[in-house]
PDB file of C-alpha atoms in Angstrom:
ATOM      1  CA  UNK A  22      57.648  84.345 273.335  1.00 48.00           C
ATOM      2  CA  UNK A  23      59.371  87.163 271.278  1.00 52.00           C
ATOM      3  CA  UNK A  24      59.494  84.966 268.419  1.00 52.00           C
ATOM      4  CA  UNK A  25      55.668  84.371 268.687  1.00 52.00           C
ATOM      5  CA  UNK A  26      55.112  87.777 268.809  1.00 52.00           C
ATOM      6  CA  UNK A  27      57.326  88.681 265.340  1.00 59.00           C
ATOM      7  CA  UNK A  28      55.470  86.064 263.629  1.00 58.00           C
ATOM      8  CA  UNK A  29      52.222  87.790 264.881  1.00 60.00           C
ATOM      9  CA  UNK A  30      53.627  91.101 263.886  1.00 57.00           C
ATOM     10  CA  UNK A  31      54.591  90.216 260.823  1.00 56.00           C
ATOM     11  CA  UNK A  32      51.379  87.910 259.380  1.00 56.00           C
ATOM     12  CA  UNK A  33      49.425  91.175 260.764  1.00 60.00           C
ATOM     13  CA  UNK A  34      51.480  93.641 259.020  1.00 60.00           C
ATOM     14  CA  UNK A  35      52.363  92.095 255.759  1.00 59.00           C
ATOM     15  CA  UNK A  36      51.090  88.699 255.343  1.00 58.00           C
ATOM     16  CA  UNK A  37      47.309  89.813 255.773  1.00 63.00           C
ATOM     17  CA  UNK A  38      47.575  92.882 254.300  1.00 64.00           C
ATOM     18  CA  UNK A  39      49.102  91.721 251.089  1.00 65.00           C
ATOM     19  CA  UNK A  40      46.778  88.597 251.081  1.00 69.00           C
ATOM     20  CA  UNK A  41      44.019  90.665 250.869  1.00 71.00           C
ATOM     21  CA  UNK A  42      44.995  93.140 248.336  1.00 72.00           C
ATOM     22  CA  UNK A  43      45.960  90.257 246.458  1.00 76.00           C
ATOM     23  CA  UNK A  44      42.351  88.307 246.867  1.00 79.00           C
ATOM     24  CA  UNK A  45      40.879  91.856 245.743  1.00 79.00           C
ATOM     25  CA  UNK A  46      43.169  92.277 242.420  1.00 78.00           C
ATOM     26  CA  UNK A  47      42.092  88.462 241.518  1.00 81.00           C
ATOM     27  CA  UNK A  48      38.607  89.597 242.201  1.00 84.00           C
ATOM     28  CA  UNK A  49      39.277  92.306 240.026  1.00 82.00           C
ATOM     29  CA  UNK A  50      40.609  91.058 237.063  1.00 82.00           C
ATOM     30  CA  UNK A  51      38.079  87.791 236.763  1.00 85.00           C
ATOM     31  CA  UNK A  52      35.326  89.994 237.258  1.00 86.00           C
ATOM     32  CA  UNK A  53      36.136  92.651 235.363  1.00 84.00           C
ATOM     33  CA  UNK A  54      37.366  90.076 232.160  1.00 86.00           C
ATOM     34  CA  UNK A  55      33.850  88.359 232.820  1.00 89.00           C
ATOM     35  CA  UNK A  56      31.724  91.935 232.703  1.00 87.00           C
ATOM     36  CA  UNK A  57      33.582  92.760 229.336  1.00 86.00           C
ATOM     37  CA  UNK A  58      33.209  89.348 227.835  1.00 88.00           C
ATOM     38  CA  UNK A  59      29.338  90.213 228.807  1.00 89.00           C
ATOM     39  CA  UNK A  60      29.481  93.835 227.095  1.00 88.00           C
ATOM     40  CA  UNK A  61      31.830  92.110 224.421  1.00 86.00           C
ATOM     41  CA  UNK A  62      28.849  90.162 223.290  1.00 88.00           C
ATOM     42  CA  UNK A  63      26.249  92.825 223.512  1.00 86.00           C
ATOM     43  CA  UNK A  64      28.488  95.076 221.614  1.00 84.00           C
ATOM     44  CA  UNK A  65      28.859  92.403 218.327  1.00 83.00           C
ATOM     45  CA  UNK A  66      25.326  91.764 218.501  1.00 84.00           C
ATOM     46  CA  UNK A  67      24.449  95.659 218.358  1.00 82.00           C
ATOM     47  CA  UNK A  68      27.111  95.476 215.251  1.00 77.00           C
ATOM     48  CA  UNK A  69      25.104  92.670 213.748  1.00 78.00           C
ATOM     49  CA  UNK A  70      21.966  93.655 214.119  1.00 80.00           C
ATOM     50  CA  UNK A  71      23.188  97.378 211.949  1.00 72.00           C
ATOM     51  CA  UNK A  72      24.416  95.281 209.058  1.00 69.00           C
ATOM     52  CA  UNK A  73      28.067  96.396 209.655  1.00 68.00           C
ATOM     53  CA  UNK A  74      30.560  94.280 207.694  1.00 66.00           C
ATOM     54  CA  UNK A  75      32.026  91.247 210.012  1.00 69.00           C
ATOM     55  CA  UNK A  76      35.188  92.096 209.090  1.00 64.00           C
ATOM     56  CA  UNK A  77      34.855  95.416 210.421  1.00 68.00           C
ATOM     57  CA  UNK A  78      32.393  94.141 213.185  1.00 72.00           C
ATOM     58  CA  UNK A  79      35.592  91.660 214.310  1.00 71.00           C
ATOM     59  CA  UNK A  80      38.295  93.677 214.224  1.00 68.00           C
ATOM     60  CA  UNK A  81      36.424  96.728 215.915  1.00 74.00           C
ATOM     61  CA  UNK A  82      35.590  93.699 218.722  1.00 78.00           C
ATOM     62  CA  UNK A  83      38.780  93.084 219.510  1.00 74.00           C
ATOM     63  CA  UNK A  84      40.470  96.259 219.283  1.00 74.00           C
ATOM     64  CA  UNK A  85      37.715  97.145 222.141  1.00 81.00           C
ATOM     65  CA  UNK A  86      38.890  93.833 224.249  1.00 83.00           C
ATOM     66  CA  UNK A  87      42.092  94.646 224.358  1.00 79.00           C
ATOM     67  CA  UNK A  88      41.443  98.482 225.652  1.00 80.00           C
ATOM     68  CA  UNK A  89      39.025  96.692 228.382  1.00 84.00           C
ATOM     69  CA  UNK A  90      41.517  94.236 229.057  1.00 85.00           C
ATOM     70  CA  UNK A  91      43.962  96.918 229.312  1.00 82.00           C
ATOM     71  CA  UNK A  92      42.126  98.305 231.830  1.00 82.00           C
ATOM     72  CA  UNK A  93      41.328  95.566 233.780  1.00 83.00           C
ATOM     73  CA  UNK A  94      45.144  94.798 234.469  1.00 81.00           C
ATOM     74  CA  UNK A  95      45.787  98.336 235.602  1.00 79.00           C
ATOM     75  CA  UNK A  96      42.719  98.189 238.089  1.00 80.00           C
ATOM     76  CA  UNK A  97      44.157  95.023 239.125  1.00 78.00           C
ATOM     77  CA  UNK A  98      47.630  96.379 239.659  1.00 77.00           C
ATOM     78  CA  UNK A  99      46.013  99.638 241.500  1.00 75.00           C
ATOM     79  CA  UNK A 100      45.238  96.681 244.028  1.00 73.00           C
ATOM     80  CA  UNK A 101      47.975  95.483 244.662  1.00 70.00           C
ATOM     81  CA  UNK A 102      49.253  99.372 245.304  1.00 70.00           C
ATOM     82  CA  UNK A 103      51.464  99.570 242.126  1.00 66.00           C
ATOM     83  CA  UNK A 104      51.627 103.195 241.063  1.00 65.00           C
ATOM     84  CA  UNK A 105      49.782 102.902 237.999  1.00 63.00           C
ATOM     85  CA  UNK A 106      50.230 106.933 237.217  1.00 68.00           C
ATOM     86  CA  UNK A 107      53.860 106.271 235.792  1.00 63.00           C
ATOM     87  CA  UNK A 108      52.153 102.836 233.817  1.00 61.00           C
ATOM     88  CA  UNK A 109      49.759 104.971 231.927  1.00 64.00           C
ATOM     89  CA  UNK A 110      51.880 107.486 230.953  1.00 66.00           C
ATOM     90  CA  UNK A 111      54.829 105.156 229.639  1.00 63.00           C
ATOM     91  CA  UNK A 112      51.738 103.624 228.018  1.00 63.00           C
ATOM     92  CA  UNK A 113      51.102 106.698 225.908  1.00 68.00           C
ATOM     93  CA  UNK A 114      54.089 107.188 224.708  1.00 64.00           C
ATOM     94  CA  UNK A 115      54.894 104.094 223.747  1.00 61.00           C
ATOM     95  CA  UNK A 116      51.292 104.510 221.808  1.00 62.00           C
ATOM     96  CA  UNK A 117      52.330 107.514 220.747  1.00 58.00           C
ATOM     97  CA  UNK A 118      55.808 106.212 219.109  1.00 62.00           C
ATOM     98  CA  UNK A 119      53.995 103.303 217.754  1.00 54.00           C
ATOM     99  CA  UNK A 120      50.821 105.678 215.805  1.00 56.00           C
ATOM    100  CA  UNK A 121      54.216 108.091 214.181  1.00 52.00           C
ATOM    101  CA  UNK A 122      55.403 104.741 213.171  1.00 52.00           C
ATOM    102  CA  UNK A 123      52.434 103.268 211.893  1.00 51.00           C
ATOM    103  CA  UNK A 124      51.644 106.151 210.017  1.00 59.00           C
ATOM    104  CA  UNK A 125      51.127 104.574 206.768  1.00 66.00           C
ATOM    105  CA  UNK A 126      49.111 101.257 208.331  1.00 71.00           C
ATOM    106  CA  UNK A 127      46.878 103.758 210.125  1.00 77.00           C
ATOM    107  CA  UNK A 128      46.008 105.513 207.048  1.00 82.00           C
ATOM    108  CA  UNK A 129      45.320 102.233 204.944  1.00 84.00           C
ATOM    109  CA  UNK A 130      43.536 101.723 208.533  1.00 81.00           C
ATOM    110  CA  UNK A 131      41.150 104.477 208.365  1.00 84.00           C
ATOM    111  CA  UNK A 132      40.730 104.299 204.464  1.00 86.00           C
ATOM    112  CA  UNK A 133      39.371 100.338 204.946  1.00 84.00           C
ATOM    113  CA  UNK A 134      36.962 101.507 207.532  1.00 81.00           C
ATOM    114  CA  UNK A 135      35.125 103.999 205.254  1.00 84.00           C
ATOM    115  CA  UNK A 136      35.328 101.246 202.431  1.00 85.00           C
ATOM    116  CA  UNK A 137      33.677  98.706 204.180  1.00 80.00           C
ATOM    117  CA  UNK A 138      31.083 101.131 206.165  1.00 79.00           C
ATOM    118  CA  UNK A 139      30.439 103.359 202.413  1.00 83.00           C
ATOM    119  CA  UNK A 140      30.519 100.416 200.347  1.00 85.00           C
ATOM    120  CA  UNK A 141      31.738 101.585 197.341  1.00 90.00           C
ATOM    121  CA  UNK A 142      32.236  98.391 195.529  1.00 89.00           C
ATOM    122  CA  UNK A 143      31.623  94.485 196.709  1.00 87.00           C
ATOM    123  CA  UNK A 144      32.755  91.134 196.816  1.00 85.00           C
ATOM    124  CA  UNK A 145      33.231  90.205 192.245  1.00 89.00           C
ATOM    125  CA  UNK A 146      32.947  94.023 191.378  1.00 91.00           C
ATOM    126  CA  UNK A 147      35.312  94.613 188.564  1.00 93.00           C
ATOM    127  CA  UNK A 148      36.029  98.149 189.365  1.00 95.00           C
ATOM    128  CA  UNK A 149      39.279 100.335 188.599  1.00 94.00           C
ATOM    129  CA  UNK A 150      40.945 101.847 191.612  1.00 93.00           C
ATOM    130  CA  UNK A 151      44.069 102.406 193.219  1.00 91.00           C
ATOM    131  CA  UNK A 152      45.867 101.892 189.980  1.00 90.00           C
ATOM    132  CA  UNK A 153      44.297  98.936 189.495  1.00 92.00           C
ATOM    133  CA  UNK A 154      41.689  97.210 187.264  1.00 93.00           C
ATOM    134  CA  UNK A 155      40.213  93.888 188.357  1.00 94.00           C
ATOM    135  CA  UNK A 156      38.011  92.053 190.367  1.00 93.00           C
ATOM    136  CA  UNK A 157      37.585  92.888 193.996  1.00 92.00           C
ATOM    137  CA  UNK A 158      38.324  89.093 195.603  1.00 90.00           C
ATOM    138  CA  UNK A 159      39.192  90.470 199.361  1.00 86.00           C
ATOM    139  CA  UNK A 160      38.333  93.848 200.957  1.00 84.00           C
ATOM    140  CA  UNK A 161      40.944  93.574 204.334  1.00 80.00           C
ATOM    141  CA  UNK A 162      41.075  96.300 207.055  1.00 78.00           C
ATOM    142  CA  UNK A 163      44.584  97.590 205.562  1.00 84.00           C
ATOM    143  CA  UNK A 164      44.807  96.354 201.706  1.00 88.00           C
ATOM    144  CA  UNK A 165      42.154  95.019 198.854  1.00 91.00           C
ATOM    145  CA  UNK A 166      43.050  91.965 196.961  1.00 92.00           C
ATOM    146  CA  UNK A 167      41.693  92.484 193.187  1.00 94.00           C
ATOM    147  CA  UNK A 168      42.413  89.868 190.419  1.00 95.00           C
ATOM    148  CA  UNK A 169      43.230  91.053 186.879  1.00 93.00           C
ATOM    149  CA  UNK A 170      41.673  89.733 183.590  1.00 88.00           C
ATOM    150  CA  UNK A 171      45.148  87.722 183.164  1.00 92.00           C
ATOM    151  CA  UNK A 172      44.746  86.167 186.512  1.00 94.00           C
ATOM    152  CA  UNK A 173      47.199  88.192 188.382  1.00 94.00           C
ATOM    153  CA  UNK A 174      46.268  88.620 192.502  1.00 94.00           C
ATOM    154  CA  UNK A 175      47.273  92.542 193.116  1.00 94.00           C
ATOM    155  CA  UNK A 176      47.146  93.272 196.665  1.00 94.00           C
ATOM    156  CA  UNK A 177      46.157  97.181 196.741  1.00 94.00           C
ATOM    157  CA  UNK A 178      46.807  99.256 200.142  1.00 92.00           C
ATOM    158  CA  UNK A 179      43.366 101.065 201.207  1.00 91.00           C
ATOM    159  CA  UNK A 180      44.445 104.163 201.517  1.00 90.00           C
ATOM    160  CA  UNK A 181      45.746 104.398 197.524  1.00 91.00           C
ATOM    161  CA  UNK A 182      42.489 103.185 196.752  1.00 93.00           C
ATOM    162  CA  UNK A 183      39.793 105.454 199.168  1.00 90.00           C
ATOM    163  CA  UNK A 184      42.289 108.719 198.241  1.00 89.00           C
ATOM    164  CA  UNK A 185      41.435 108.751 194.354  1.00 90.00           C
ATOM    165  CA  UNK A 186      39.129 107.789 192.223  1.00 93.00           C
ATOM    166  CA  UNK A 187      36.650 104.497 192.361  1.00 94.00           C
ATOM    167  CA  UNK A 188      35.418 103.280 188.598  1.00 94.00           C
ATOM    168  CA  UNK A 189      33.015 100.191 189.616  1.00 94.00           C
ATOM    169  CA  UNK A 190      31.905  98.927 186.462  1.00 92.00           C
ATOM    170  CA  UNK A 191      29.289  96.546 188.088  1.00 90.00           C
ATOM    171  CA  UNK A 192      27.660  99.002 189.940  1.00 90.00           C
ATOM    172  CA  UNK A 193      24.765  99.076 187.636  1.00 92.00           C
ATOM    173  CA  UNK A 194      23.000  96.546 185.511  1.00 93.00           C
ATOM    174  CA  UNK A 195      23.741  97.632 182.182  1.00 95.00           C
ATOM    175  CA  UNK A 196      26.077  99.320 180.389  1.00 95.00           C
ATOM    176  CA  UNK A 197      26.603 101.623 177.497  1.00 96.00           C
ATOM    177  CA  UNK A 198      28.813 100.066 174.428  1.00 96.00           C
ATOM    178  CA  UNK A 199      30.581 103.068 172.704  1.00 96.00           C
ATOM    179  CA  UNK A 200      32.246 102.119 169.324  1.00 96.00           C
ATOM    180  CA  UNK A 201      33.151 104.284 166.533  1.00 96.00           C
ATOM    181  CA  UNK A 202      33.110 103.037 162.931  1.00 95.00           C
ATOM    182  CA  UNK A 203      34.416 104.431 159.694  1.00 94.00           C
ATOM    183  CA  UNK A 204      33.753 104.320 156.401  1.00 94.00           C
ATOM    184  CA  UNK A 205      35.065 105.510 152.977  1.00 93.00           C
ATOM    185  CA  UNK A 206      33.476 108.903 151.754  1.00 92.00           C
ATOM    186  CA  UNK A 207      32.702 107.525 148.274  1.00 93.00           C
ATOM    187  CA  UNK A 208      30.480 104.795 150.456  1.00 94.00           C
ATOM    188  CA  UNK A 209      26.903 104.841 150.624  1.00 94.00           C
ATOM    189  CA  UNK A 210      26.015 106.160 154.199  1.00 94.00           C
ATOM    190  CA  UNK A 211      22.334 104.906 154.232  1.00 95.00           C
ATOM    191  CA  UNK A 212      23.557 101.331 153.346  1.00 96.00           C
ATOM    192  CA  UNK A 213      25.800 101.291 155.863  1.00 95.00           C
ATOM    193  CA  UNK A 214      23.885 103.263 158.380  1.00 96.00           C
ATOM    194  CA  UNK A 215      21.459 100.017 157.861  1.00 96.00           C
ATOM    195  CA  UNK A 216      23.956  97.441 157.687  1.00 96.00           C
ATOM    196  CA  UNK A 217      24.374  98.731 161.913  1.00 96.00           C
ATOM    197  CA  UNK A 218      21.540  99.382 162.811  1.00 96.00           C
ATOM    198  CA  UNK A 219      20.420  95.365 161.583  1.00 96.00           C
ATOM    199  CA  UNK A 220      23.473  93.457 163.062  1.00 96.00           C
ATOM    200  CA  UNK A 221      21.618  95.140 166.158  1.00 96.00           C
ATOM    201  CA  UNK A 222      18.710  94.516 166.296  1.00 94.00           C
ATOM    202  CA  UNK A 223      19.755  90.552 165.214  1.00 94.00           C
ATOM    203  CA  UNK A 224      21.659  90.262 168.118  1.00 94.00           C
ATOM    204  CA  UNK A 225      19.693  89.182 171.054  1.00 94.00           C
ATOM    205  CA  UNK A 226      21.919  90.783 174.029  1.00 95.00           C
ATOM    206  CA  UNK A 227      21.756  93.993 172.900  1.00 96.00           C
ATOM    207  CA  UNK A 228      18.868  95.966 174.782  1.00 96.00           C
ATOM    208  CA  UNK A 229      15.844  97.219 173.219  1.00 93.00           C
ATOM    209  CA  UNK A 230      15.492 100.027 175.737  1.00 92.00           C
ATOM    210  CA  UNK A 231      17.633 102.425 176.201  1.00 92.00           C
ATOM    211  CA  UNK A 232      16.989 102.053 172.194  1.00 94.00           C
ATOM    212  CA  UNK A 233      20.698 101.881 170.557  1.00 95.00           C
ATOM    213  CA  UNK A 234      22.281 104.653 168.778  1.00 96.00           C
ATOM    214  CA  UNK A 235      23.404 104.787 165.275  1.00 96.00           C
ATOM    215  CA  UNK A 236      24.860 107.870 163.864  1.00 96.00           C
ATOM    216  CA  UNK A 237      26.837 110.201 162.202  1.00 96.00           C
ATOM    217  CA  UNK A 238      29.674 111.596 164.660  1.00 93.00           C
ATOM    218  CA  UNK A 239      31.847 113.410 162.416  1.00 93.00           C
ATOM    219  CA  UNK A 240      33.329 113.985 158.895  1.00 93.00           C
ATOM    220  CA  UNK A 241      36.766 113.024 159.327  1.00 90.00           C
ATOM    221  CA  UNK A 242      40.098 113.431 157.346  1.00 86.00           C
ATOM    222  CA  UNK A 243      39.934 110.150 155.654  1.00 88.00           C
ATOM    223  CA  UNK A 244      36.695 108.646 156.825  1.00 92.00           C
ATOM    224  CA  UNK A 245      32.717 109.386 158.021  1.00 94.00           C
ATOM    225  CA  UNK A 246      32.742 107.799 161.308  1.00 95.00           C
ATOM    226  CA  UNK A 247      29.262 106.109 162.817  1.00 96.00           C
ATOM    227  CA  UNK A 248      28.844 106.446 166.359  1.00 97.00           C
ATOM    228  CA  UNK A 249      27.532 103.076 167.804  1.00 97.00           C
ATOM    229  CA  UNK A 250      26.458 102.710 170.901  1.00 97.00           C
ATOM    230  CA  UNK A 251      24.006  99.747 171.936  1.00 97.00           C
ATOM    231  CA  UNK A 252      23.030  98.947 175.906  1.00 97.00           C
ATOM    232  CA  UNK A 253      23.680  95.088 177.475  1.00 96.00           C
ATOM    233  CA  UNK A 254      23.886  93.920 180.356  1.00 95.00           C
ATOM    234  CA  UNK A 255      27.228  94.579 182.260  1.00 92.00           C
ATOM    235  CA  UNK A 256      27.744  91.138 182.075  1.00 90.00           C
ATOM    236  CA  UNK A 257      27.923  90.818 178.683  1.00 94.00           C
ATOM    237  CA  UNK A 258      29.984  93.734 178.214  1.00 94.00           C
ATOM    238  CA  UNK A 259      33.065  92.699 176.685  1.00 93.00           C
ATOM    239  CA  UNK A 260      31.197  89.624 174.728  1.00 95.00           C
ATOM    240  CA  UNK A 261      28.856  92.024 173.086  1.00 96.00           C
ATOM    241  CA  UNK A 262      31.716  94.171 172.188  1.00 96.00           C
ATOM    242  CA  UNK A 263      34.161  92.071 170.427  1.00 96.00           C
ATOM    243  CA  UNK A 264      31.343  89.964 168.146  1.00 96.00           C
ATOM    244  CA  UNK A 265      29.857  93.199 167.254  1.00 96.00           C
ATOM    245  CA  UNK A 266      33.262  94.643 165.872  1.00 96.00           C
ATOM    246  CA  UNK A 267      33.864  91.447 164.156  1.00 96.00           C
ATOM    247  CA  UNK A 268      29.969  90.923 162.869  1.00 96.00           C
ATOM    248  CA  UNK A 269      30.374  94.779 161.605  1.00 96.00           C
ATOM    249  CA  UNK A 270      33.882  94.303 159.656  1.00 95.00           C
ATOM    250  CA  UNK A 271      32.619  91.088 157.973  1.00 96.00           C
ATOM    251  CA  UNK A 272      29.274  92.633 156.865  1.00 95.00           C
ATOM    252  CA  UNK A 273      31.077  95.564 155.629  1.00 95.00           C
ATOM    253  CA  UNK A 274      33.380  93.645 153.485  1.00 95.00           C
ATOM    254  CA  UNK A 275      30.299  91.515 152.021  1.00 95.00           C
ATOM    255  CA  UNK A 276      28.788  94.545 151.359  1.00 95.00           C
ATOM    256  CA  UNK A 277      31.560  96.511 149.497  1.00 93.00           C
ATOM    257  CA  UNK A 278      31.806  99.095 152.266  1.00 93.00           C
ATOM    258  CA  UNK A 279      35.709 100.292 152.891  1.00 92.00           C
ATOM    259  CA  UNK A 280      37.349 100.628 156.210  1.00 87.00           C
ATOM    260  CA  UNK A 281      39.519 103.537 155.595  1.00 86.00           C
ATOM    261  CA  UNK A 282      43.225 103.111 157.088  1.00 76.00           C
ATOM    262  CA  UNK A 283      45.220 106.472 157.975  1.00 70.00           C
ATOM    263  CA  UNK A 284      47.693 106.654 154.912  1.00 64.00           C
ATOM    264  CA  UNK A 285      49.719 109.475 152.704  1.00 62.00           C
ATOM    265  CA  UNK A 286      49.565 109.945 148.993  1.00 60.00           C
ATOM    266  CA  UNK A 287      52.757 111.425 147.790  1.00 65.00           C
ATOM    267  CA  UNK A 288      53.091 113.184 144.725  1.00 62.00           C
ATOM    268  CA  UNK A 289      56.270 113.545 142.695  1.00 69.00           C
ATOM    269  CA  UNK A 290      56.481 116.080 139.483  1.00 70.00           C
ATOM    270  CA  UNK A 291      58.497 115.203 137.201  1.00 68.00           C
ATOM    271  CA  UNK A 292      60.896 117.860 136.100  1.00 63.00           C
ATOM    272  CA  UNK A 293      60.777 118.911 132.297  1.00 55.00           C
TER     273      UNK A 293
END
């Protein structure tokens, strides 16, 4: 009989108690993951539907499941009667150790945020930042991956990049072409002024509006330097460029027009 009534004792004060906080922390923790799976969802399609980046839409998902998650465990645990007080604030320090430690990531962090909300450049931008002049292949929470014109992958950390100064060269559909030209000052300046202003107009990638420039920029030491500055495309930027300095020094020599070189006459007298 005694023994009956320490088994009673004891499934009434431990056994049933325990049971049920134990039942109530399951409860907790499957209902609460399933309610934030539910605002989970709601969440990324609110993201979606503002045009946010999916990087940025992903990563902002699940840095917002594991907080819930977080959460959930410690309700759970509050169940079960574990002082959670003492949790939490081991919790924050250990944050707090890991943010002074991170202090660099967090920055390149932050900067990728306001890159991918401000959209300063895209996806196949050649742009100069950071350092760096390429293409923009991968824009990352922490780093951007740019290739070079020599095919060279530079990985670029965000926060170099958002913390000085963006050149995006695609940003616009055309682009400006300045090249300076000299010529000899015993050359005729109308022929030559011609000579430019034909190679182009015969060259189909060169805009028509804005109307190119041709003119004199300045009277030099050794030279009278034109001023040439045609629109394109952006695309054909660097195309337009180099067969326009090559079409320009071929016409010139055809045409008897010198190319003046920097250079020093010396003069001796000779002594009586």
């Amino acid at each position: 009989m005694p023994e009956f009534m320490d088994l009673e004792k004891l499934v009434s004060t431990f056994v049933i108690p325990w049971g049920i906080n134990i039942l109530l922390a399951l409860a907790t923790f499957f209902v609460g993951r399933w309610v934030a799976n539910i605002l989970l969802k709601v969440v990324k399609k609110l993201l979606a539907k503002s045009k946010m980046d999916v990087i940025l839409i992903n990563f902002v998902t699940s840095i917002l499941h594991a907080v819930l998650l977080l959460f959930i465990v410690i309700a759970a645990m509050d169940q079960l009667g574990v002082d959670t007080t003492s949790l939490i604030a081991l919790l924050g320090a250990a944050g707090l150790a890991v943010g002074l430690a991170m202090q660099n990531s967090l920055q390149n962090f932050a900067a990728g945020v306001m890159l991918i909300i401000f959209r300063p450049f895209k996806t196949g931008d050649f742009v100069e930042a950071g350092g760096t002049a390429g293409v923009v292949e991968t824009i990352s929470i922490f780093s951007t991956i740019m290739r070079t014109g020599d095919n060279r992958e530079v990985i670029v950390p965000n926060g170099s990049i958002y913390n000085g100064t963006i050149t995006n060269y695609s940003a616009r559909a055309t682009r400006r072409i300045d090249m300076v030209f000299g010529i000899g000052y015993q050359d005729d300046i109308r022929k030559a002024k011609q000579l430019l202003s034909d190679i182009l107009s015969a060259d189909e990638r060169v805009l028509k509006e804005p109307e190119p420039l041709v003119a004199v920029g300045e009277l030099a030491d050794s030279s009278v330097n034109f001023n040439v500055r045609p629109w394109v495309k952006s695309a054909d930027y660097w195309n337009v460029k180099f067969d326009l300095t090559e079409q320009i020094k071929l016409a010139f020599d055809d045409n008897g027009i010198s190319i003046p070189y920097q250079q020093m006459d010396v003069h001796l007298d000779k002594a009586d």
